[in-house]
Amino acid sequence: MSQTETKNIKKGTRISSLKRATAIQLFIQGQSAREVADTLGIGITTAIRIRKDNEKSIPPPKMGRRNKIPLKTRVFLGRQMNTGHLTSLYDAQKFIQETDGVHVHVETVRRNLRRQNIRAYVQQKRPGLKREHVQERLAFARRH
């Protein structure tokens, strides 16, 4: 092909300024380039180019997989575990399933609790002492 023929070939349609502004807003909200492209029906390369052209007003993209458990649920879960309303990891797993509708593994619950510095421990059991045993122990403690 000659140069005049390549100039006349249309590479693709330009996106409207409304779509461009919407894409920028979606990027500011934290959506990925793929999500923006799927939402607006534009190519992923176009979405990446829009991000690159406006990178000063758009925060950098978050890398890695998103959390399965939202932040509010994690904080609430930690509070419930500390106060004793939820006692086991399975209770916490059921709680997450009910509130967010997301099935998570028990290890995921453990990992999230560990990130909040909530460690597992075995609660000390109280001795099953009768009144006479308590009296004997008190007398022994007073003697020694």
Coordinates of C-alpha atoms in Angstrom, one line a residue:
M1 CA 0.0 0.0 0.0
S2 CA 1.1 3.5 -0.7
Q3 CA 1.2 6.3 1.9
T4 CA -2.0 7.9 0.5
E5 CA -3.9 4.7 0.9
T6 CA -2.8 4.2 4.6
K7 CA -3.8 7.7 5.4
N8 CA -7.3 7.2 4.1
I9 CA -7.9 4.0 6.2
K10 CA -9.8 4.7 9.3
K11 CA -8.2 3.0 12.3
G12 CA -11.2 3.1 14.5
T13 CA -13.9 5.4 15.7
R14 CA -13.1 8.0 18.3
I15 CA -14.8 7.9 21.6
S16 CA -17.0 10.8 22.7
S17 CA -15.9 13.3 25.3
L18 CA -18.7 12.0 27.5
K19 CA -17.3 8.5 27.4
R20 CA -13.8 9.8 28.1
A21 CA -15.1 11.8 31.1
T22 CA -17.0 8.7 32.4
A23 CA -13.9 6.6 32.0
I24 CA -11.8 9.1 34.0
Q25 CA -14.5 9.1 36.8
L26 CA -14.5 5.3 36.9
F27 CA -10.7 5.3 37.2
I28 CA -10.9 7.8 40.0
Q29 CA -13.3 5.4 41.8
G30 CA -10.7 2.7 41.6
Q31 CA -11.9 0.5 38.8
S32 CA -9.3 -1.3 36.7
A33 CA -8.8 -0.7 33.0
R34 CA -10.5 -4.0 32.1
E35 CA -13.6 -3.0 34.2
V36 CA -13.8 0.4 32.6
A37 CA -13.5 -1.0 29.1
D38 CA -16.2 -3.6 29.8
T39 CA -18.5 -1.0 31.4
L40 CA -18.3 1.6 28.6
G41 CA -17.9 -0.9 25.7
I42 CA -14.5 0.5 24.6
G43 CA -11.3 -1.4 23.9
I44 CA -8.9 -2.1 26.8
T45 CA -6.1 -0.3 25.0
T46 CA -8.2 2.8 24.8
A47 CA -9.0 2.6 28.5
I48 CA -5.3 2.2 29.3
R49 CA -4.5 5.2 27.0
I50 CA -7.1 7.4 28.8
R51 CA -5.5 6.4 32.1
K52 CA -2.1 7.3 30.9
D53 CA -3.2 10.6 29.5
N54 CA -4.8 11.6 32.8
E55 CA -2.5 9.9 35.3
K56 CA -2.0 13.1 37.4
S57 CA -5.7 13.2 38.3
I58 CA -6.1 9.4 38.6
P59 CA -4.7 7.6 41.6
P60 CA -2.3 4.7 40.8
P61 CA -4.0 1.3 40.2
K62 CA -4.1 -1.2 43.1
M63 CA -2.2 -4.3 42.2
G64 CA -3.1 -7.8 43.2
R65 CA -6.3 -9.6 44.0
R66 CA -9.1 -7.7 45.8
N67 CA -10.1 -8.7 49.3
K68 CA -12.9 -11.2 49.4
I69 CA -14.0 -9.8 52.8
P70 CA -14.8 -6.1 52.8
L71 CA -13.0 -3.8 55.3
K72 CA -16.1 -3.0 57.3
T73 CA -16.9 -6.7 57.7
R74 CA -13.4 -7.5 58.8
V75 CA -13.4 -4.8 61.5
F76 CA -16.8 -5.8 62.7
L77 CA -15.7 -9.5 62.7
G78 CA -12.7 -8.7 64.8
R79 CA -14.8 -6.8 67.3
Q80 CA -17.3 -9.7 67.5
M81 CA -14.5 -12.2 68.1
N82 CA -12.9 -10.0 70.8
T83 CA -16.2 -9.5 72.7
G84 CA -17.1 -13.2 72.5
H85 CA -20.2 -12.9 70.4
L86 CA -18.6 -15.2 67.9
T87 CA -16.5 -17.9 69.4
S88 CA -15.2 -20.1 66.6
L89 CA -13.9 -19.7 63.1
Y90 CA -16.9 -21.6 61.8
D91 CA -19.2 -19.0 63.4
A92 CA -17.2 -16.3 61.8
Q93 CA -17.4 -18.1 58.4
K94 CA -21.2 -18.3 58.7
F95 CA -21.4 -14.7 59.7
I96 CA -19.5 -13.6 56.6
Q97 CA -21.7 -15.8 54.5
E98 CA -24.9 -14.2 55.9
T99 CA -23.8 -10.6 55.8
D100 CA -21.9 -10.4 52.5
G101 CA -23.2 -13.5 50.7
V102 CA -19.6 -14.6 50.0
H103 CA -18.4 -18.1 50.8
V104 CA -14.9 -18.0 52.4
H105 CA -12.6 -20.7 53.6
V106 CA -11.9 -21.0 57.4
E107 CA -8.2 -20.2 56.7
T108 CA -9.3 -17.0 55.0
V109 CA -11.1 -16.0 58.2
R110 CA -8.0 -17.0 60.3
R111 CA -5.7 -14.9 58.0
N112 CA -7.9 -11.9 58.3
L113 CA -8.1 -12.2 62.1
R114 CA -4.4 -12.6 62.3
R115 CA -3.9 -9.4 60.3
Q116 CA -5.9 -7.6 63.0
N117 CA -3.7 -9.2 65.7
I118 CA -6.4 -11.5 67.0
R119 CA -4.7 -14.7 67.9
A120 CA -6.3 -18.0 68.8
Y121 CA -6.0 -19.3 72.3
V122 CA -7.6 -21.9 74.4
Q123 CA -9.7 -20.4 77.2
Q124 CA -8.8 -21.5 80.7
K125 CA -11.4 -23.6 82.3
R126 CA -12.5 -22.8 85.8
P127 CA -11.9 -25.5 88.4
G128 CA -15.1 -27.3 89.4
L129 CA -14.6 -26.7 93.1
K130 CA -17.3 -27.1 95.7
R131 CA -17.7 -24.7 98.6
E132 CA -15.8 -27.0 101.0
H133 CA -12.8 -27.2 98.6
V134 CA -12.7 -23.4 98.3
Q135 CA -12.7 -23.2 102.1
E136 CA -9.8 -25.7 102.4
R137 CA -7.8 -23.9 99.7
L138 CA -8.4 -20.5 101.5
A139 CA -7.3 -22.0 104.8
F140 CA -4.1 -23.5 103.2
A141 CA -3.3 -20.1 101.6
R142 CA -3.7 -18.3 104.9
R143 CA -1.4 -20.9 106.7
H144 CA 1.3 -20.5 104.1

